[in-house]
């Protein structure tokens, strides 16, 4: 499905390694931050195949290697610049090629430019614009959950400008990496009640300025392409407050809502493998792009998933009959060979099916135990404003109160129901909020979560005499499906991202609600004309227009959606679904991914003291490691005694004669040694099938294996 963001970033980084110091052996040097970025998309072996002898981490203590060039991929941070300067001053490598993941601040660039040693040692310095983390093929995050309080916490107002600069730089990196110079539109709410209502307009202009500056200084941007010009839409969490609260019953969303996942740089779920056998054990299993079962089924509705998983596992077993559990006596030598050859793949596949069958079954158990069918019925009416018959719902307050009194409904779900009811009513009396909390037996601190929603533009309470009309919905309400079509009553709600993208591509997206950062060049040009101009036309005198309906063979237009303040898995699913049905490449980009529990916790924290937020900007700044200030031990001095005695005792056939040869095969006294070092001797290790090097110094790899 179109271009994967993971593949795009992987190729960019590998191309830099391949073309820098081309044809020569080199060392690849990372820092802690850039290592995570590379680890996200590339295997270590892929880097080593590009004439790289070793992968090192700049913060670690390393030996001198003055016979090889170094390619650095570094984060533009002060302590990393200090580590780099230490390497340059020691002349640790022969030449240094510096690649920054994003723009280097002026003061740090000046620190390097003032150094004479740096000017001698640095062969090339450039910015790569890769400061983001593709989580899936069409889902990109910045791994920055602190973005939410930075944007919406009242005590963080002084930090907003700097944070939006950082966000805009990352968004520009995404666009540049995809080769897109898009038109930009942004969400501008009607009659806003919250201070952060100008967030999207400021951020959009920062991004526009960043892209314009990049195009000004890079003649090759955007690259020529027949692809229709892309569109970037910048919106924020306040546009849709139902999406992070409502129960979604597709596989990925349910797993992140209900199951105890361990989320770090990667996502893990602990499950039991080889269940019932002698080798039964608990194992942390990764949920990622390498898991084909996960990728294929993560957006499937749970009502269909379990049956499909069982059928797929039966097909998997049928395709591997040599591993049948009752086949203890293989019939032939060939059968044994087949079993040995396929055993790792079979075991991996078997564990993967076991993982997903266990996860899906656990989700369905919780679905019944926690009264989610009844909760979902009420939630869908609250979120859509329509009942199962697509009419105005009746007696919703009674339904909500009954659920709040139900002992089988857990406390977080009760809080979610109360918030959804208040959003549906566009605010209630303050006394009613207290009654709802009392019915739910929720602590008073949960009231803070409710009242903090006004910082996100929600209307929470209203006076007794309130003549204010109900707010106009952003998009038309969902129409009833045609008779005979499948429509699940507990999954009628669509995140607002869906109608937003659909109207954009139809050319009907309201320009007062989603204005452009730059006005249309021609008043007669429709919205489709503005967005469908090809990349090549940006630098040509005569525009080239794409057809409204591209054929299957034509390059697909790219739509990049940035959701400030965190996005949900239901919104990610919508982008994949629309990419498929509309033949576009739609990328969801955000600071971090939200599940309902994280969203409630972050909203609650909007009223705590700023010092309790533990923002990275408030933490002590990282310092360079102490060892970079240590003096390198001097190499042993050569003996000053005359060589006559040793020459007289020398035997040309003895080992002592060979001691005067250098490691690259040239005599130490050779007048004209080869100007470039020979590549290290490489042998194939028969035990692992991997490449290993034979210098005496042990190879150190700091790069995590995929």
XYZ file of C-alpha atoms in Angstrom, residues 684-691:
8
model
C 32.479 -16.288 7.168
C 31.721 -17.764 10.558
C 30.329 -21.211 9.855
C 28.418 -21.402 13.094
C 26.256 -18.303 12.557
C 26.534 -17.514 8.866
C 27.410 -13.898 9.730
C 30.439 -11.863 8.841
